[in-house]
Coordinates of N, CA and C in Angstrom, one line a residue:
M1 N -15.9 -3.8 -118.5 CA -16.2 -5.5 -116.9 C -15.9 -4.2 -115.6
K2 N -16.8 -4.5 -115.1 CA -17.4 -4.1 -113.8 C -15.8 -3.4 -112.1
S3 N -15.9 -3.9 -111.6 CA -14.5 -3.1 -110.5 C -14.8 -3.7 -109.4
K4 N -14.7 -5.0 -108.7 CA -15.0 -5.6 -107.4 C -14.7 -5.0 -106.3
L5 N -13.9 -3.3 -106.4 CA -13.2 -3.1 -105.6 C -13.7 -2.5 -104.4
P6 N -15.4 -1.9 -104.7 CA -16.1 -1.4 -103.7 C -16.9 -2.1 -102.8
V7 N -17.3 -3.8 -103.8 CA -17.9 -4.7 -103.1 C -16.8 -5.3 -102.1
L8 N -15.3 -5.7 -101.9 CA -14.2 -6.3 -101.1 C -14.7 -5.1 -100.2
L9 N -14.0 -3.5 -99.8 CA -14.6 -2.4 -99.4 C -15.8 -2.9 -98.5
G10 N -17.0 -2.8 -98.9 CA -18.4 -3.0 -98.3 C -18.5 -3.8 -97.4
L11 N -17.2 -4.9 -98.2 CA -17.7 -6.6 -97.0 C -16.7 -6.7 -95.6
S12 N -15.6 -5.9 -96.1 CA -14.2 -5.3 -95.1 C -14.7 -4.7 -94.0
A13 N -15.9 -3.7 -94.7 CA -16.6 -2.9 -93.6 C -17.5 -3.4 -92.3
V14 N -18.3 -4.5 -93.0 CA -18.7 -5.4 -92.1 C -18.3 -6.5 -91.3
L15 N -17.4 -7.2 -92.0 CA -16.4 -8.0 -90.9 C -16.0 -7.7 -89.8
L16 N -15.4 -6.2 -89.7 CA -14.5 -5.4 -89.1 C -15.6 -4.7 -87.8
A17 N -17.0 -4.7 -88.2 CA -18.3 -4.0 -87.4 C -18.2 -5.0 -85.9
T18 N -17.8 -6.5 -86.8 CA -19.6 -7.2 -86.4 C -17.9 -7.9 -85.5
A19 N -16.5 -7.4 -85.6 CA -15.4 -8.5 -84.1 C -15.3 -7.1 -83.2
C20 N -15.8 -6.3 -83.5 CA -15.6 -4.9 -82.5 C -17.0 -5.6 -81.9
S21 N -18.0 -5.8 -82.3 CA -19.4 -5.7 -81.4 C -19.0 -7.2 -80.7
T22 N -18.7 -8.1 -81.3 CA -17.9 -9.3 -80.7 C -17.1 -9.1 -78.7
A23 N -16.6 -7.9 -79.4 CA -15.3 -8.1 -78.3 C -15.9 -7.2 -77.6
T24 N -16.6 -6.1 -77.9 CA -17.8 -5.4 -76.2 C -18.5 -6.8 -75.6
E25 N -19.2 -7.7 -75.9 CA -20.4 -8.0 -75.5 C -19.1 -9.2 -74.6
T26 N -17.6 -9.5 -75.3 CA -17.1 -10.4 -73.9 C -16.6 -10.1 -72.7
T27 N -16.2 -8.5 -73.3 CA -15.6 -7.3 -72.4 C -17.1 -6.9 -71.4
D28 N -18.1 -7.3 -71.4 CA -19.5 -7.1 -70.3 C -19.7 -7.6 -70.2
K29 N -19.1 -8.8 -70.6 CA -20.0 -10.6 -69.6 C -18.7 -11.0 -68.8
S30 N -17.5 -10.9 -69.4 CA -16.8 -11.5 -68.2 C -16.0 -10.3 -67.0
G31 N -17.0 -8.7 -66.3 CA -17.0 -8.9 -65.3 C -15.0 -8.0 -65.1
T32 N -14.2 -8.2 -65.8 CA -12.8 -7.6 -65.8 C -12.8 -5.9 -65.8
S33 N -14.0 -5.5 -65.9 CA -13.9 -4.0 -66.0 C -13.3 -3.3 -65.0
A34 N -11.8 -3.0 -65.3 CA -11.3 -2.0 -63.8 C -11.5 -1.4 -63.1
E35 N -13.0 0.0 -63.5 CA -14.1 0.3 -62.6 C -14.2 -0.1 -61.3
P36 N -15.4 -1.4 -61.7 CA -15.4 -2.2 -60.7 C -14.7 -2.6 -60.2
A37 N -13.3 -3.1 -60.5 CA -12.2 -3.3 -59.1 C -11.7 -2.6 -58.7
S38 N -12.0 -1.1 -58.9 CA -11.6 -0.1 -57.9 C -12.1 -0.2 -57.0
E39 N -13.6 -0.4 -56.8 CA -14.2 0.3 -55.9 C -15.0 -0.6 -55.7
S40 N -14.4 -2.2 -55.0 CA -14.2 -3.3 -54.6 C -13.5 -3.0 -53.3
S41 N -12.1 -2.7 -53.8 CA -10.9 -2.1 -53.4 C -10.9 -1.6 -52.5
Q42 N -11.6 0.1 -52.8 CA -12.2 0.8 -51.3 C -12.6 1.2 -50.6
S43 N -13.6 0.2 -50.4 CA -15.1 -0.1 -49.5 C -13.9 -1.5 -48.8
A44 N -13.8 -2.4 -48.5 CA -12.9 -3.2 -48.2 C -12.1 -2.8 -46.6
P45 N -13.0 -2.6 -45.3 CA -12.2 -2.3 -44.4 C -10.4 -3.2 -44.2
S46 N -9.5 -1.8 -44.2 CA -8.2 -2.2 -44.3 C -8.1 -2.9 -42.3
A47 N -6.7 -3.6 -42.0 CA -6.6 -4.2 -41.0 C -7.1 -3.5 -39.4
S48 N -6.1 -2.0 -40.1 CA -5.9 -0.8 -39.1 C -6.7 0.4 -39.1
S49 N -7.6 0.5 -39.9 CA -9.2 0.9 -39.2 C -9.8 0.4 -38.6
S50 N -9.9 -1.5 -38.5 CA -11.4 -1.8 -38.2 C -10.9 -2.3 -36.7
S51 N -9.4 -2.1 -36.4 CA -9.0 -2.7 -34.9 C -9.5 -2.2 -33.5
S52 N -9.9 -2.8 -32.6 CA -10.2 -1.6 -31.6 C -9.2 -1.3 -30.7
P53 N -9.7 0.1 -29.6 CA -8.6 0.0 -29.4 C -8.1 -0.4 -28.2
S54 N -6.7 0.0 -28.4 CA -5.5 -0.9 -27.6 C -6.4 -1.1 -25.8
P55 N -6.3 -2.2 -25.0 CA -6.9 -2.1 -23.9 C -5.3 -1.9 -23.2
T56 N -4.7 -2.0 -23.4 CA -3.6 -0.9 -22.2 C -4.0 0.5 -22.3
S57 N -4.6 0.6 -23.1 CA -4.1 2.5 -22.5 C -4.4 2.8 -20.9
S58 N -3.6 3.7 -20.3 CA -3.6 4.0 -18.7 C -4.4 5.1 -18.8
A59 N -5.1 5.6 -19.7 CA -6.2 7.1 -19.3 C -7.0 6.8 -18.4
G60 N -6.5 7.4 -17.8 CA -7.2 7.7 -15.8 C -6.9 6.9 -14.5
S61 N -6.0 6.1 -14.9 CA -5.5 5.1 -13.9 C -4.4 5.9 -12.5
V62 N -4.9 5.2 -11.6 CA -3.9 6.2 -10.4 C -2.3 6.2 -11.0
T63 N -1.0 6.9 -10.6 CA -0.2 6.4 -10.2 C 0.4 7.3 -9.2
A64 N 1.5 6.4 -9.1 CA 2.4 6.8 -7.1 C 2.6 8.4 -6.9
Q65 N 3.0 8.8 -8.0 CA 3.1 10.6 -8.4 C 2.3 11.4 -8.2
D66 N 0.7 10.4 -8.2 CA -0.8 10.8 -7.8 C -0.9 11.2 -6.4
I67 N -0.9 10.1 -5.5 CA -0.8 10.0 -4.1 C 0.9 11.2 -4.1
I68 N 1.7 11.0 -4.3 CA 2.8 11.7 -3.7 C 3.9 12.5 -4.6
P69 N 3.3 13.0 -4.6 CA 3.4 14.7 -5.9 C 5.5 14.8 -6.1
T70 N 5.7 14.4 -4.8 CA 6.9 14.9 -4.2 C 8.4 13.9 -5.1
L71 N 7.5 12.7 -6.0 CA 8.5 11.9 -6.9 C 8.2 12.8 -7.6
A72 N 7.9 14.0 -8.5 CA 7.8 14.7 -10.0 C 8.7 15.8 -9.0
Q73 N 9.7 15.4 -8.3 CA 10.8 16.8 -8.1 C 11.8 16.6 -7.8
A74 N 13.4 16.7 -7.6 CA 14.6 16.3 -7.0 C 14.1 15.7 -6.0
Q75 N 15.3 14.9 -5.1 CA 15.8 14.0 -4.2 C 16.2 15.0 -3.9
S76 N 15.6 15.3 -1.7 CA 16.9 15.8 -1.7 C 17.5 14.9 -0.4
D77 N 18.2 16.3 0.4 CA 18.8 15.7 1.8 C 18.4 15.2 2.4
E78 N 16.4 15.7 2.9 CA 15.9 15.0 3.6 C 15.0 13.6 2.9
D79 N 15.7 13.2 2.0 CA 14.4 12.3 1.2 C 15.7 11.2 1.6
K80 N 17.1 11.0 2.3 CA 17.8 9.7 2.4 C 17.3 9.1 3.6
A81 N 17.6 7.7 3.4 CA 17.4 6.6 4.4 C 18.0 7.1 5.8
P82 N 17.8 6.6 6.7 CA 18.8 7.1 7.9 C 19.2 5.6 8.8
A83 N 19.8 5.0 7.6 CA 20.4 3.7 7.9 C 20.6 3.0 6.1
E84 N 21.9 2.3 6.4 CA 21.9 1.4 4.9 C 20.4 0.9 4.6
F85 N 20.1 1.0 3.9 CA 19.0 0.7 2.4 C 19.1 0.0 1.5
N86 N 19.3 -1.2 1.3 CA 19.3 -2.0 -0.1 C 18.4 -3.0 -0.7
E87 N 17.4 -2.2 -1.0 CA 16.2 -3.2 -1.6 C 16.4 -3.0 -2.8
P88 N 17.0 -4.5 -3.3 CA 16.9 -4.3 -4.9 C 15.5 -4.1 -6.0
S89 N 14.5 -4.0 -5.4 CA 13.7 -3.8 -5.8 C 12.7 -2.2 -6.3
I90 N 13.7 -1.3 -5.2 CA 12.8 -0.9 -4.9 C 13.8 0.6 -5.1
K91 N 13.7 1.5 -6.8 CA 14.2 2.4 -7.1 C 14.8 3.1 -6.1
A92 N 15.9 3.0 -5.7 CA 17.0 4.3 -4.6 C 16.2 5.4 -4.7
S93 N 16.3 5.8 -6.7 CA 16.0 7.5 -7.4 C 14.9 8.0 -6.5
S94 N 13.8 6.9 -5.8 CA 12.5 7.8 -5.8 C 12.4 7.6 -4.0
L95 N 13.0 7.4 -3.6 CA 12.8 7.3 -2.0 C 12.3 8.5 -1.2
R96 N 11.1 9.0 -1.2 CA 11.3 10.9 -0.4 C 10.2 10.0 1.1
A97 N 10.7 11.6 1.4 CA 10.4 11.6 3.1 C 9.2 11.8 3.4
L98 N 7.7 11.4 4.2 CA 6.8 11.9 5.0 C 7.4 11.9 5.6
A99 N 5.8 12.5 6.7 CA 5.9 13.4 7.5 C 6.9 13.0 8.8
P100 N 7.6 13.7 9.6 CA 8.4 12.7 10.2 C 7.8 12.5 12.3
L101 N 8.1 11.8 12.5 CA 7.2 10.7 13.6 C 8.0 11.0 14.4
S102 N 7.6 10.8 15.7 CA 8.7 10.2 17.2 C 8.6 9.0 17.0
Y103 N 7.7 8.1 16.6 CA 7.4 6.5 17.0 C 8.9 6.0 15.2
A104 N 8.7 6.7 14.0 CA 9.3 5.7 12.4 C 9.6 7.2 12.5
Q105 N 10.9 6.7 11.0 CA 11.5 7.6 9.8 C 10.4 7.1 9.1
E106 N 9.7 7.2 8.1 CA 9.0 6.8 6.8 C 8.8 7.0 5.9
F107 N 9.4 6.5 4.7 CA 9.0 6.9 2.8 C 8.3 6.2 2.5
A108 N 8.5 7.7 1.4 CA 7.9 6.7 -0.1 C 8.8 6.2 -1.4
A109 N 8.0 5.1 -1.6 CA 9.4 4.9 -2.5 C 8.3 4.1 -3.9
V110 N 9.1 4.1 -4.7 CA 8.2 3.1 -6.0 C 9.8 1.7 -6.3
N111 N 8.7 0.7 -6.6 CA 9.6 -1.0 -6.8 C 9.6 -0.7 -8.3
D112 N 10.2 -1.7 -8.8 CA 10.4 -2.3 -9.7 C 8.6 -2.1 -11.1
E113 N 8.1 -2.8 -10.1 CA 6.9 -3.0 -10.9 C 5.6 -1.3 -10.9
D114 N 6.4 -0.6 -10.4 CA 5.9 0.9 -10.5 C 5.0 0.5 -8.9
E115 N 4.7 -0.3 -7.9 CA 4.0 -0.2 -6.9 C 4.6 0.8 -5.6
L116 N 3.7 1.6 -5.0 CA 4.2 2.7 -4.3 C 4.3 1.8 -3.1
C117 N 5.1 2.2 -2.6 CA 6.0 1.7 -0.8 C 6.2 2.3 -0.4
L118 N 6.0 1.9 0.7 CA 6.2 2.4 2.0 C 7.2 1.6 2.9
I119 N 8.5 2.7 3.4 CA 9.3 2.5 3.8 C 9.4 2.7 5.3
A120 N 10.2 1.9 6.4 CA 10.1 2.9 7.9 C 10.9 2.0 9.2
W121 N 11.1 2.6 9.4 CA 12.7 2.3 10.6 C 11.6 2.9 11.8
A122 N 11.7 1.7 12.9 CA 10.9 1.9 13.6 C 11.9 3.0 15.0
N123 N 11.2 3.7 15.8 CA 12.2 4.6 16.1 C 11.7 4.8 18.0
S124 N 13.1 5.0 18.7 CA 12.7 5.0 20.6 C 12.3 6.1 20.8
G125 N 12.5 7.1 19.8 CA 12.0 8.0 20.0 C 13.2 9.3 21.0
D126 N 14.3 9.2 21.3 CA 15.0 9.5 22.8 C 15.4 11.0 21.6
G127 N 14.8 11.4 22.4 CA 15.3 13.3 22.0 C 16.3 13.8 21.9
D128 N 17.8 12.5 22.3 CA 19.3 13.4 22.7 C 19.9 12.9 21.8
G129 N 19.1 12.3 20.3 CA 20.4 12.1 19.3 C 20.5 11.1 20.0
T130 N 20.1 10.1 20.9 CA 20.8 9.0 20.8 C 19.4 7.2 20.1
A131 N 18.3 8.0 19.3 CA 17.3 6.9 19.4 C 17.9 5.7 18.8
T132 N 17.4 4.6 18.9 CA 17.7 3.6 18.7 C 16.1 3.3 16.9
L133 N 17.0 2.5 15.9 CA 16.6 2.3 15.7 C 15.8 1.1 14.4
N134 N 14.9 0.1 14.7 CA 14.8 -1.2 14.2 C 13.9 -1.1 12.9
G135 N 14.4 -1.4 11.7 CA 14.0 -2.2 11.0 C 15.2 -2.4 9.4
P136 N 14.7 -1.9 8.5 CA 13.8 -1.2 7.6 C 12.5 -2.5 7.7
E137 N 11.5 -2.1 7.5 CA 10.5 -2.8 6.6 C 9.8 -2.2 5.5
V138 N 9.2 -3.2 4.5 CA 8.4 -2.3 3.0 C 7.7 -3.2 2.9
E139 N 6.1 -2.2 2.7 CA 5.4 -2.9 2.9 C 5.3 -1.8 0.9
C140 N 4.2 -2.6 0.4 CA 4.2 -1.8 -1.6 C 2.7 -2.3 -1.7
E141 N 1.7 -1.8 -2.8 CA 0.9 -2.3 -3.4 C 0.4 -1.2 -4.8
D142 N -0.3 -1.6 -6.0 CA -0.9 -0.9 -6.5 C -0.7 0.5 -6.1
P143 N -1.2 1.9 -6.5 CA -1.5 2.9 -6.5 C -2.2 3.1 -6.3
S144 N -3.9 1.8 -7.1 CA -5.0 2.7 -6.5 C -5.2 2.0 -6.1
E145 N -4.9 0.5 -5.5 CA -5.0 0.1 -3.9 C -4.9 1.1 -2.9
V146 N -3.8 1.7 -3.1 CA -3.5 2.6 -2.0 C -4.1 3.9 -2.0
K147 N -5.3 4.3 -2.9 CA -5.8 5.4 -2.8 C -6.7 5.3 -2.0
D148 N -7.4 4.1 -2.3 CA -9.0 3.8 -2.0 C -8.4 2.7 -0.2
E149 N -7.3 2.7 0.2 CA -6.8 1.4 1.3 C -5.9 2.0 2.3
G150 N -5.2 3.0 1.1 CA -3.3 3.3 2.1 C -2.7 1.9 2.6
L151 N -1.5 2.4 3.1 CA -0.7 1.8 3.3 C -0.4 1.0 5.2
K152 N -0.5 1.2 5.0 CA 0.3 -0.1 6.9 C 1.5 -1.0 6.7
L153 N 2.6 -1.3 7.7 CA 3.6 -2.0 7.9 C 3.9 -1.3 9.2
S154 N 3.7 -3.5 10.0 CA 4.3 -3.2 11.2 C 5.2 -3.7 11.3
I155 N 6.5 -3.1 12.4 CA 8.0 -3.6 13.1 C 7.2 -3.9 14.6
D156 N 7.6 -5.7 14.6 CA 7.7 -5.7 16.1 C 8.8 -5.5 16.9
S157 N 8.6 -5.3 18.5 CA 9.3 -4.8 19.2 C 10.1 -5.7 19.0
T158 N 11.7 -6.0 20.5 CA 12.7 -6.9 20.1 C 12.8 -6.1 21.7
K159 N 13.8 -7.4 22.3 CA 13.5 -6.6 23.6 C 14.8 -5.2 23.6
D160 N 16.2 -5.2 23.1 CA 16.3 -3.7 22.6 C 16.1 -2.8 21.5
K161 N 14.9 -3.7 21.4 CA 14.5 -2.3 19.4 C 13.2 -2.4 19.9
P162 N 13.2 -1.2 19.6 CA 11.6 -0.4 19.1 C 10.4 -1.2 18.0
G163 N 9.2 -1.0 18.3 CA 8.6 -1.6 17.4 C 8.2 -0.6 16.6
V164 N 6.9 -0.8 15.8 CA 5.7 0.4 15.9 C 4.5 -0.5 14.5
V165 N 3.1 0.9 14.5 CA 2.4 -0.1 13.6 C 2.1 1.7 13.2
L166 N 2.8 1.1 11.5 CA 1.9 3.3 10.7 C 1.2 2.5 10.0
A167 N 0.7 3.4 9.5 CA 0.0 3.3 8.5 C 0.1 4.9 7.7
M168 N -0.2 4.7 6.2 CA 0.0 6.2 5.3 C -1.7 6.2 5.2
L169 N -2.6 7.1 5.4 CA -3.7 6.9 5.6 C -4.4 7.1 4.3
P170 N -5.6 6.6 3.3 CA -6.0 6.7 2.3 C -5.8 8.7 1.5
P171 N -5.2 8.8 0.6 CA -5.3 10.8 0.5 C -6.5 11.7 0.7
D172 N -8.0 10.7 0.6 CA -8.8 11.8 0.7 C -9.2 11.2 1.9
I173 N -8.5 11.5 2.8 CA -8.4 11.9 4.4 C -7.8 13.0 4.7
T174 N -8.3 13.9 5.4 CA -7.5 15.1 5.7 C -6.7 14.6 7.6
E175 N -6.3 16.2 7.7 CA -5.6 15.7 8.7 C -6.7 16.3 9.5
D176 N -7.4 17.6 9.2 CA -8.2 17.6 10.3 C -9.4 16.2 10.6
A177 N -9.8 15.6 10.0 CA -10.7 14.7 9.9 C -10.0 13.7 11.3
A178 N -8.4 13.1 10.5 CA -8.0 13.1 11.3 C -7.8 12.8 12.6
R179 N -7.6 14.1 12.9 CA -7.5 14.5 14.3 C -9.1 14.4 15.5
T180 N -9.5 14.8 14.2 CA -11.2 14.9 15.4 C -11.2 12.9 15.8
E181 N -11.1 12.3 14.7 CA -11.2 10.9 16.0 C -9.9 10.7 16.3
L182 N -8.5 10.5 16.1 CA -7.8 10.2 17.2 C -7.9 10.6 18.0
L183 N -8.3 12.0 18.5 CA -8.6 13.2 20.2 C -10.0 12.6 21.0
K184 N -10.2 11.4 20.1 CA -11.3 11.2 20.7 C -11.0 9.6 21.2
I185 N -10.2 9.2 21.4 CA -9.1 8.4 21.7 C -9.2 8.5 23.4
P186 N -9.7 7.9 24.7 CA -9.0 8.3 25.2 C -8.1 8.0 26.2
G187 N -7.3 9.2 26.7 CA -5.8 9.5 26.9 C -4.6 10.1 25.5
N188 N -5.5 10.0 24.0 CA -4.6 10.7 23.8 C -4.8 12.0 23.2
H189 N -3.6 12.4 23.1 CA -3.3 14.0 22.8 C -2.3 14.5 21.9
E190 N -1.4 15.6 21.7 CA -1.0 16.1 20.7 C 0.6 16.4 21.7
D191 N 0.7 16.0 22.1 CA 2.0 16.7 22.8 C 2.9 15.8 22.6
L192 N 4.1 15.4 23.0 CA 5.2 15.4 22.3 C 4.7 13.2 22.5
R193 N 5.6 12.2 21.9 CA 5.3 10.9 21.7 C 3.8 10.7 23.0
P194 N 2.4 11.1 21.6 CA 1.2 10.8 22.4 C 0.7 8.7 21.9
P195 N -0.3 8.6 22.7 CA -0.5 6.8 22.4 C -0.4 6.7 20.9
V196 N -1.3 8.0 20.4 CA -1.8 7.8 18.7 C -1.3 9.2 18.2
E197 N 0.1 8.7 17.2 CA 1.0 9.6 17.0 C 0.3 9.9 15.1
F198 N 0.2 10.9 14.8 CA -0.5 11.3 13.7 C 0.1 13.1 12.9
K199 N 1.0 12.9 11.6 CA 0.6 14.1 11.1 C 0.6 13.4 9.5
A200 N 0.8 14.8 9.1 CA 0.7 15.3 7.4 C 1.5 15.5 6.9
T201 N 1.9 15.4 6.0 CA 2.9 15.8 4.8 C 2.3 17.6 4.3
D202 N 3.5 18.3 3.6 CA 2.6 19.3 3.3 C 2.2 19.6 1.8
F203 N 1.7 18.2 1.1 CA 0.9 17.5 0.3 C 0.1 16.6 0.8
G204 N -0.5 16.6 2.4 CA -1.4 16.2 2.8 C -1.7 14.7 3.0
V205 N -1.0 13.9 2.4 CA -1.1 12.9 3.2 C -0.6 12.7 5.1
V206 N -1.8 11.6 5.1 CA -1.5 11.8 7.0 C -0.9 10.2 7.0
S207 N -0.5 10.6 8.0 CA 0.1 9.3 8.7 C 0.2 9.2 10.7
V208 N -0.9 7.9 10.5 CA -0.1 7.5 12.0 C 0.6 6.7 12.2
A209 N 1.0 6.6 13.8 CA 1.8 5.9 14.5 C 1.7 5.3 15.3
M210 N 1.9 4.0 15.9 CA 1.7 3.7 17.8 C 2.6 2.8 17.9
E211 N 3.1 2.3 19.7 CA 3.3 1.4 20.1 C 2.7 -0.5 18.9
P212 N 3.3 -1.4 19.2 CA 2.1 -2.8 19.2 C 1.2 -3.0 20.3
A213 N 1.7 -2.4 21.6 CA 1.2 -3.0 22.3 C -0.9 -2.1 22.3
T214 N -0.6 -0.7 22.2 CA -1.5 0.5 21.5 C -2.5 -0.2 20.1
A215 N -2.2 -0.5 19.1 CA -2.4 -1.2 17.7 C -3.2 -2.3 18.6
E216 N -3.1 -3.3 19.2 CA -3.2 -3.8 19.8 C -5.0 -3.7 20.9
E217 N -4.5 -3.1 21.6 CA -5.7 -3.1 22.3 C -7.0 -2.1 21.7
L218 N -6.1 -1.1 21.0 CA -7.5 -0.4 20.6 C -7.7 -1.1 18.8
G219 N -7.5 -2.3 18.3 CA -8.5 -3.0 17.1 C -8.4 -2.5 15.8
S220 N -9.0 -1.3 16.0 CA -8.9 -0.3 14.1 C -9.2 0.8 14.8
I221 N -9.7 1.8 14.1 CA -9.0 3.2 13.8 C -10.4 3.2 12.6
T222 N -12.2 4.0 12.8 CA -12.8 4.6 11.4 C -12.5 6.1 11.6
F223 N -12.4 6.4 10.1 CA -12.0 8.3 10.0 C -13.2 8.4 8.9
P224 N -13.3 9.3 8.4 CA -14.6 9.8 7.4 C -14.4 10.2 6.2
R225 N -14.3 10.1 5.4 CA -13.3 10.4 3.9 C -14.2 11.7 3.4
K226 N -13.7 12.1 2.4 CA -14.1 13.7 2.2 C -15.6 13.2 1.0
D227 N -15.9 11.9 1.6 CA -17.2 12.1 -0.4 C -18.4 11.3 0.8
G228 N -18.4 11.5 2.1 CA -19.5 11.2 3.1 C -19.0 9.2 3.1
T229 N -18.7 8.6 2.7 CA -18.3 7.5 3.6 C -17.5 6.9 4.7
K230 N -16.9 5.7 5.2 CA -16.2 5.7 6.5 C -14.7 4.3 5.4
F231 N -13.5 5.0 6.4 CA -12.4 4.2 6.4 C -12.0 3.2 7.8
T232 N -11.6 1.8 7.3 CA -11.6 1.6 9.3 C -10.1 1.3 8.5
L233 N -9.2 1.6 9.3 CA -8.2 1.4 9.8 C -7.7 -0.3 10.7
D234 N -7.4 -1.2 10.2 CA -7.1 -2.1 10.3 C -5.9 -2.1 11.9
L235 N -5.9 -2.3 13.0 CA -4.6 -2.7 13.6 C -4.6 -3.4 13.5
D236 N -4.7 -4.8 13.4 CA -4.3 -6.2 13.8 C -3.0 -6.6 13.1

């Protein structure tokens, strides 16, 4: 009697091969292969890589320190206010003296909004140490505006106190350019307390000061800028 073992072994091999073939076809059709899934996840952009640059970037913006470089230095005795000054919005440590004038004592400072401020007291100009002060008055603007238009403030005179119209010119107007234009004004000069006074800081920012009556009479003054354009200081 012949043994059935070879037949059974052959049948088992056929069944096993058929099962493996069926499993392979099922996997191929299902699309669940690990390699394609990995390629898909790598090609998808992440949230961080697709985000645009922040619009709040301050690159290239104008700061108060760009116009008043002494803000980068420690406060000196000259930077102290001539009278009591308590304006909550002004950073007290930022007070910096500007060019001394016979018509006014003026300072630059920064407020809580990082605006550049002009702070001044009108001065009667007495040279014997008994000068009368009137003020203070404060005007603030964004530094980019000050770069283009400067800063102007006015202090009205009273029966007993002096007044002044004061302007810190844009930083691209030089002292020589200011001198040339201001000395064209009839009767103006550079002696003590002239009708229209001007002085520059060591870092080149020019201030112009006069009595309110002189400002009303003149109306405006035009200065040449370094780029060849004109800046008109409105004195009204």
